[in-house]
Coordinates of C-alpha atoms and ligand atoms in Angstrom, one line a residue:
M1 CA 0.0 0.1 0.1
A2 CA 1.3 3.4 -1.0
E3 CA 1.0 6.9 -2.1
L4 CA 2.8 8.2 -5.1
K5 CA 3.9 11.8 -5.9
L6 CA 5.0 12.8 -9.3
K7 CA 6.6 16.4 -9.2
N8 CA 7.5 17.8 -12.6
I9 CA 8.7 14.6 -13.9
K10 CA 10.3 14.7 -17.4
K11 CA 11.7 12.5 -19.9
I12 CA 14.2 13.3 -22.7
Y13 CA 15.5 10.1 -24.7
P14 CA 19.2 10.3 -25.5
N15 CA 18.2 11.5 -28.8
G16 CA 17.0 14.7 -27.6
F17 CA 13.3 13.6 -27.8
E18 CA 11.1 14.9 -25.0
A19 CA 8.6 12.0 -24.5
V20 CA 7.1 13.4 -21.1
K21 CA 6.8 16.8 -20.5
D22 CA 6.4 18.2 -16.8
F23 CA 4.0 15.5 -15.7
S24 CA 2.8 16.3 -11.8
M25 CA 0.1 14.2 -9.7
D26 CA -0.5 12.9 -6.5
I27 CA -1.8 9.4 -6.4
D28 CA -3.4 8.2 -3.2
D29 CA -3.1 4.8 -1.7
K30 CA -5.5 2.2 -3.4
E31 CA -6.3 4.3 -6.1
F32 CA -6.6 2.8 -9.6
I33 CA -5.0 5.1 -12.0
V34 CA -5.3 4.9 -15.9
L35 CA -2.6 6.5 -18.2
V36 CA -4.8 6.7 -21.2
G37 CA -3.6 8.4 -24.8
P38 CA -2.8 7.7 -28.4
S39 CA 0.1 5.8 -29.4
G40 CA 3.3 7.6 -28.6
C41 CA 1.7 10.0 -26.2
G42 CA 4.3 8.9 -23.4
K43 CA 2.1 6.9 -21.1
S44 CA 4.7 3.8 -21.6
T45 CA 7.2 6.0 -20.9
S46 CA 5.8 7.6 -17.7
L47 CA 4.9 4.0 -16.1
R48 CA 8.6 3.0 -16.9
M49 CA 9.8 5.8 -15.1
I50 CA 7.6 4.9 -11.9
A51 CA 9.1 1.3 -12.4
G52 CA 12.6 2.3 -12.3
L53 CA 12.8 0.9 -16.1
E54 CA 13.6 4.2 -17.3
E55 CA 15.9 7.2 -16.1
I56 CA 13.9 10.3 -15.1
S57 CA 15.3 13.3 -16.7
G58 CA 13.7 15.7 -14.7
G59 CA 11.5 16.2 -11.5
Q60 CA 10.9 14.1 -8.4
L61 CA 8.9 10.7 -8.0
Y62 CA 8.4 9.6 -4.6
I63 CA 6.7 6.0 -3.6
G64 CA 5.3 6.5 0.0
E65 CA 7.3 9.1 1.3
K66 CA 10.7 8.0 -0.1
L67 CA 12.3 9.8 -2.9
V68 CA 13.1 6.9 -5.5
N69 CA 14.6 8.7 -8.7
E70 CA 17.7 6.9 -7.8
V71 CA 16.3 3.7 -6.5
T72 CA 16.7 0.5 -8.6
P73 CA 13.2 -1.3 -9.7
K74 CA 13.9 -4.1 -7.3
N75 CA 13.8 -1.9 -4.2
R76 CA 11.0 0.0 -5.5
D77 CA 8.4 -2.3 -3.9
I78 CA 6.4 -2.3 -7.3
A79 CA 5.5 -5.2 -9.4
M80 CA 5.2 -4.8 -13.1
V81 CA 2.6 -6.9 -15.4
F82 CA 3.8 -6.6 -19.4
Q83 CA 1.6 -6.9 -22.4
N84 CA 3.5 -10.0 -23.6
Y85 CA 3.2 -11.7 -20.1
A86 CA 7.1 -12.2 -19.9
L87 CA 6.6 -15.8 -18.6
Y88 CA 9.6 -18.1 -18.5
P89 CA 8.8 -20.9 -21.0
H90 CA 10.8 -23.9 -19.2
M91 CA 9.3 -23.3 -16.0
T92 CA 5.9 -24.3 -14.6
V93 CA 3.1 -22.0 -13.6
Y94 CA 3.9 -22.5 -10.0
D95 CA 7.4 -22.0 -10.6
N96 CA 7.0 -18.9 -12.7
M97 CA 5.0 -17.4 -10.0
A98 CA 7.7 -18.5 -7.3
F99 CA 10.6 -17.4 -9.1
G100 CA 10.7 -13.9 -7.6
L101 CA 10.1 -14.9 -4.0
K102 CA 13.0 -17.8 -4.6
L103 CA 15.4 -15.0 -5.7
R104 CA 14.4 -13.3 -2.7
K105 CA 15.7 -16.4 -0.6
R106 CA 11.8 -16.7 0.9
S107 CA 11.3 -20.1 2.9
K108 CA 9.7 -23.0 0.8
A109 CA 6.6 -22.7 3.0
E110 CA 6.1 -19.2 2.5
I111 CA 6.7 -19.4 -1.1
K112 CA 3.9 -22.2 -1.4
E113 CA 1.5 -20.6 0.8
K114 CA 1.6 -17.3 -1.2
V115 CA 1.6 -19.1 -4.5
N116 CA -1.3 -21.0 -3.7
N117 CA -3.0 -18.0 -2.5
A118 CA -2.6 -16.0 -5.6
A119 CA -3.6 -19.1 -7.6
K120 CA -6.8 -19.4 -5.6
I121 CA -7.6 -15.5 -6.1
L122 CA -7.2 -15.7 -10.0
G123 CA -8.6 -19.3 -10.1
I124 CA -5.8 -20.9 -11.4
E125 CA -5.3 -23.8 -8.9
D126 CA -5.6 -26.4 -11.6
L127 CA -2.9 -25.3 -13.8
L128 CA 0.3 -24.9 -11.5
N129 CA 1.9 -27.7 -13.2
R130 CA 1.4 -26.9 -16.5
K131 CA 4.2 -24.8 -18.6
P132 CA 3.1 -21.5 -20.4
K133 CA 2.8 -22.9 -23.7
Q134 CA -0.1 -25.4 -22.3
L135 CA -2.2 -22.3 -21.4
S136 CA -4.4 -19.9 -23.2
G137 CA -4.0 -16.4 -23.5
G138 CA -6.1 -15.4 -20.7
Q139 CA -4.6 -18.2 -18.6
K140 CA -1.1 -16.6 -19.4
Q141 CA -2.2 -13.2 -18.4
R142 CA -3.5 -14.6 -15.0
V143 CA -0.2 -16.1 -14.2
A144 CA 1.6 -13.1 -15.0
L145 CA -0.7 -11.1 -12.7
G146 CA -0.2 -14.1 -10.3
R147 CA 3.5 -13.4 -10.4
A148 CA 3.0 -9.9 -9.4
I149 CA 0.7 -10.8 -6.6
V150 CA 3.0 -12.9 -4.8
R151 CA 5.6 -10.2 -4.2
E152 CA 2.8 -8.4 -2.3
P153 CA 4.0 -5.0 -3.9
K154 CA 3.0 -1.6 -2.8
V155 CA 2.1 -0.5 -6.3
F156 CA 1.0 -2.6 -9.2
L157 CA 2.1 -1.3 -12.7
M158 CA 0.3 -2.8 -15.9
D159 CA 1.5 -1.7 -19.4
E160 CA -1.6 -2.8 -21.9
P161 CA -1.9 -6.2 -20.1
L162 CA -4.9 -7.0 -22.2
S163 CA -4.1 -6.0 -25.4
N164 CA -3.1 -9.4 -26.8
L165 CA -6.7 -11.0 -25.8
D166 CA -9.4 -11.2 -28.1
A167 CA -12.2 -8.9 -27.4
K168 CA -14.5 -11.1 -25.4
L169 CA -11.7 -12.3 -22.9
R170 CA -10.6 -8.8 -22.7
V171 CA -13.9 -8.1 -21.4
Q172 CA -13.9 -10.7 -18.8
M173 CA -10.3 -9.9 -17.6
R174 CA -11.0 -6.3 -17.4
A175 CA -13.7 -7.3 -14.8
E176 CA -11.2 -9.6 -12.9
I177 CA -8.7 -6.8 -12.6
I178 CA -11.4 -4.3 -11.3
K179 CA -12.0 -7.2 -8.7
L180 CA -8.4 -8.1 -8.1
H181 CA -7.9 -4.3 -7.1
H182 CA -10.6 -4.4 -4.8
K183 CA -9.4 -7.5 -3.0
L184 CA -5.8 -6.5 -2.7
K185 CA -6.4 -2.9 -1.9
T186 CA -3.4 -1.6 -3.5
T187 CA -2.3 1.1 -5.7
F188 CA -2.6 0.1 -9.3
I189 CA -1.4 2.2 -12.5
Y190 CA -2.3 0.9 -15.7
V191 CA -1.5 1.8 -19.1
T192 CA -3.7 1.7 -22.1
H193 CA -4.8 3.3 -25.4
D194 CA -8.2 1.9 -25.1
Q195 CA -10.8 4.9 -23.6
T196 CA -13.1 2.1 -22.7
E197 CA -10.8 0.3 -20.2
A198 CA -9.9 3.7 -19.0
M199 CA -13.4 4.4 -18.4
T200 CA -14.2 1.4 -17.0
M201 CA -11.3 0.7 -14.9
G202 CA -9.8 3.9 -13.4
T203 CA -10.9 5.7 -10.4
R204 CA -9.0 8.5 -12.2
I205 CA -7.9 8.7 -15.2
V206 CA -4.9 10.7 -17.0
V207 CA -5.4 11.4 -20.6
M208 CA -2.2 12.2 -22.3
K209 CA -1.3 13.6 -25.7
D210 CA 2.2 14.4 -27.2
G211 CA 3.9 13.8 -23.5
V212 CA 1.6 16.5 -21.8
V213 CA -1.0 15.6 -19.7
Q214 CA -4.3 17.1 -20.8
Q215 CA -6.6 16.2 -17.9
I216 CA -6.7 14.1 -14.6
D217 CA -10.0 13.6 -13.3
D218 CA -12.5 10.8 -12.5
P219 CA -14.0 9.1 -15.5
Q220 CA -17.7 11.0 -15.2
T221 CA -15.8 14.0 -14.9
I222 CA -13.5 13.5 -17.7
Y223 CA -16.8 12.5 -19.9
R224 CA -18.7 15.3 -18.8
H225 CA -16.6 18.4 -18.8
P226 CA -13.6 17.6 -21.1
A227 CA -10.8 20.1 -20.6
N228 CA -10.2 20.5 -24.2
K229 CA -11.4 19.2 -27.7
F230 CA -8.9 16.4 -27.8
V231 CA -10.2 15.1 -24.3
G232 CA -13.6 15.3 -25.7
S233 CA -12.8 13.4 -28.9
F234 CA -10.5 10.7 -27.4
I235 CA -12.8 9.8 -24.3
G236 CA -16.2 8.5 -25.5
S237 CA -17.3 6.0 -28.3
P238 CA -18.6 6.9 -30.8
Q239 CA -16.8 10.0 -30.9
M240 CA -17.8 13.4 -30.0
N241 CA -19.0 15.4 -33.1
F242 CA -17.5 19.0 -34.1
I243 CA -19.3 21.6 -35.7
D244 CA -18.0 25.1 -35.9
S245 CA -20.2 27.9 -35.4
K246 CA -20.3 31.9 -35.4
I247 CA -21.9 33.3 -32.0
I248 CA -24.3 36.0 -32.8
E249 CA -26.6 38.2 -31.1
A250 CA -29.9 39.3 -32.2
N251 CA -33.2 41.0 -30.3
G252 CA -31.1 40.5 -26.8
K253 CA -30.5 36.8 -27.6
L254 CA -27.7 34.7 -28.6
Y255 CA -27.6 32.3 -31.5
Y256 CA -25.2 29.7 -33.1
E257 CA -24.9 30.5 -36.7
I258 CA -24.3 27.4 -38.8
K259 CA -24.9 27.2 -42.5
N260 CA -27.2 30.2 -42.4
K261 CA -29.4 28.7 -40.0
K262 CA -29.7 30.6 -36.4
I263 CA -30.2 28.4 -33.5
E264 CA -31.1 29.6 -30.1
I265 CA -28.6 29.3 -27.3
E266 CA -30.0 28.1 -23.9
E267 CA -29.4 30.6 -21.0
D268 CA -26.6 29.1 -19.1
R269 CA -24.4 29.1 -22.1
A270 CA -25.5 32.3 -23.4
K271 CA -24.4 33.9 -20.2
I272 CA -20.8 32.2 -20.2
L273 CA -20.3 33.2 -24.0
R274 CA -21.4 36.7 -23.4
D275 CA -19.1 37.0 -20.2
K276 CA -16.3 35.4 -22.1
L277 CA -16.7 37.9 -25.0
Y278 CA -17.5 35.5 -27.8
I279 CA -20.2 37.1 -29.6
D280 CA -19.3 37.4 -33.2
K281 CA -16.4 34.9 -32.9
I282 CA -16.3 31.3 -34.0
V283 CA -16.5 28.5 -31.5
T284 CA -16.3 25.1 -32.0
L285 CA -19.5 23.0 -30.9
G286 CA -18.4 19.4 -29.0
L287 CA -21.6 17.3 -29.6
R288 CA -21.7 13.6 -28.3
P289 CA -23.9 11.2 -30.5
D290 CA -26.7 11.6 -27.9
A291 CA -26.9 15.1 -27.9
I292 CA -28.1 15.4 -31.5
E293 CA -31.5 14.3 -32.2
V294 CA -33.4 13.8 -35.8
R295 CA -36.0 16.5 -35.9
D296 CA -37.8 18.8 -38.3
K297 CA -37.9 22.3 -37.0
N298 CA -37.0 25.6 -38.3
D299 CA -33.9 25.5 -36.8
S300 CA -32.9 22.2 -37.9
L301 CA -29.9 21.5 -40.1
E302 CA -30.1 19.4 -43.1
A303 CA -27.4 16.3 -43.8
V304 CA -27.4 13.1 -45.9
V305 CA -27.4 9.6 -44.3
D306 CA -24.1 7.8 -45.1
V307 CA -24.1 4.5 -43.0
T308 CA -26.2 3.1 -40.3
E309 CA -25.0 1.0 -37.6
M310 CA -27.4 -1.4 -35.8
L311 CA -26.0 -2.5 -32.4
G312 CA -29.2 -4.1 -31.2
S313 CA -30.3 -1.8 -28.1
E314 CA -29.0 1.2 -30.0
M315 CA -28.5 2.5 -33.4
Y316 CA -26.2 5.1 -34.8
L317 CA -26.7 7.0 -38.1
Y318 CA -23.4 8.5 -39.6
L319 CA -24.4 11.6 -41.5
D320 CA -22.8 13.7 -44.0
F321 CA -23.2 17.3 -43.1
D322 CA -21.8 19.4 -45.7
G323 CA -18.6 17.4 -45.8
N324 CA -18.3 16.6 -42.0
N325 CA -19.1 13.5 -40.5
V326 CA -21.9 13.6 -37.7
T327 CA -22.6 10.7 -35.6
V328 CA -26.3 10.7 -34.1
K329 CA -27.7 8.1 -31.8
V330 CA -31.5 6.8 -32.4
D331 CA -33.7 4.4 -31.4
P332 CA -33.1 1.0 -32.9
S333 CA -36.6 0.9 -34.3
Y334 CA -35.9 4.3 -36.2
K335 CA -36.5 3.7 -40.1
V336 CA -33.9 5.3 -42.4
E337 CA -32.7 4.8 -46.0
I338 CA -29.1 5.5 -46.7
G339 CA -28.6 8.4 -49.0
K340 CA -31.7 10.0 -47.6
K341 CA -31.8 14.0 -46.5
I342 CA -32.6 14.1 -42.9
N343 CA -32.8 17.0 -40.3
F344 CA -31.1 17.3 -37.0
G345 CA -30.8 19.6 -34.3
F346 CA -29.4 19.3 -30.8
K347 CA -30.0 19.1 -27.2
A348 CA -29.1 22.5 -25.8
K349 CA -27.8 21.3 -22.4
K350 CA -25.7 18.7 -23.8
V351 CA -23.7 21.1 -26.1
H352 CA -20.0 21.2 -25.4
L353 CA -18.0 24.3 -26.2
F354 CA -14.3 24.9 -27.0
D355 CA -12.3 27.9 -28.2
S356 CA -11.7 27.3 -32.1
E357 CA -8.1 28.7 -31.6
T358 CA -6.9 27.2 -28.2
E359 CA -9.6 24.2 -28.4
M360 CA -9.8 24.5 -24.7
S361 CA -13.4 24.1 -23.1
I362 CA -15.3 27.4 -22.9
L363 CA -17.8 25.9 -20.0
Ligands
ATP401 P1 2.2 3.2 -27.4 O1 0.9 3.1 -26.9 O2 2.5 3.0 -28.7 O3 3.1 2.1 -26.7 P2 3.2 5.4 -25.5 O4 2.1 6.4 -25.5 O5 3.2 4.3 -24.4 O6 2.5 4.7 -27.0 P3 5.8 5.7 -25.2 O7 6.4 4.4 -25.6 O8 6.2 5.8 -23.8 O9 4.4 5.9 -26.0 O10 6.9 6.5 -26.3 C1 6.3 8.1 -26.2 C2 7.4 8.6 -27.3 O11 8.9 8.6 -27.0 C3 7.0 8.3 -28.9 O12 6.9 9.2 -29.5 C4 8.3 7.1 -28.9 O13 8.8 7.1 -30.1 C5 9.4 7.7 -28.2 N1 10.6 6.9 -27.7 C6 10.1 5.8 -26.7 N2 11.4 5.1 -26.5 C7 12.5 5.9 -27.1 C8 13.8 5.9 -27.1 N3 14.5 4.9 -26.6 N4 14.5 7.0 -27.7 C9 13.9 8.0 -28.2 N5 12.4 8.1 -28.4 C10 12.0 7.4 -27.8

């Protein structure tokens, strides 16, 4: 059990590339932190710096009270689970799990108890005599987790541990890792590029892009109040839609002006736009698929149905709105024809607003 403190952590690789820029965060004991972002954003580098596998170029890292910048990985009281499991092929499951404890010269009885206990937690008691090549992907992943559990580390670090599994197993293992976190009551730091994993697993999510932390918040806050356009687009599936609009004033009211249509702005947003001097400026509207509705009103916008996607409990329409892609969530019973014109509007209170230049949230 441990809290962590990252203070202005930075990574500059020997070739001069700055992979992580000024990462600061306090992590409480027992949190489940997910680092998420597109490929190359610096999430693995950040995790490897915490593990001690990568030198920290600037800033301070504390695990518990201790400054660990110069502490070797094996003395950091952490355990890391990798994407490729990294099991020893010639050893049985039991020996793979026992290996770290043997190196630490623990007694046979203690090793046996810890391995059996971890095997029980993970439901792999029947596999202890097998070799890794006799295991499925999900079973290998459990063994890799088991090997980390027996060490009873203060912090669990996981780098894309589920990405080699098929979709169904991934969902199952996701739930198991959440349960494991509840059982072990330790701090987890988990790296993924998958926003669904981040949303479902994290107590807090760190969204990264180009080595820069974009937002750190709990999943609900990240989803409901994205700090900028990037976070809005990265979190949530299908993606948030973006439409540029001029803010205009007429008869004391504010309107979005989009393709010669005037759409009245609801009070809360109008006040903010007024206060922040956005009248006559362009802003970017961020609209999640459930913020858009197919409707026929004076202020509706016209688009063409490109594709429909039926998922059983819901259906998505992919619209071509003057060359822009707009995704709309509709009831699965909705009847629609590809290539047909359709009118849509948006639910006023669900509109996100971003500055069209800085891309930061206006709300
Ligand atoms: P992925 O999901 O693809 O693993 P990531 O977010 O984990 O991506 P990192 O592996 O942390 O990204 O890499 C961050 C950036 O640092 C990338 O642009 C990568 O090319 C670069 N990088 C990684 N290792 C080195 C290295 N040894 N030398 C130079 N640049 C590196």
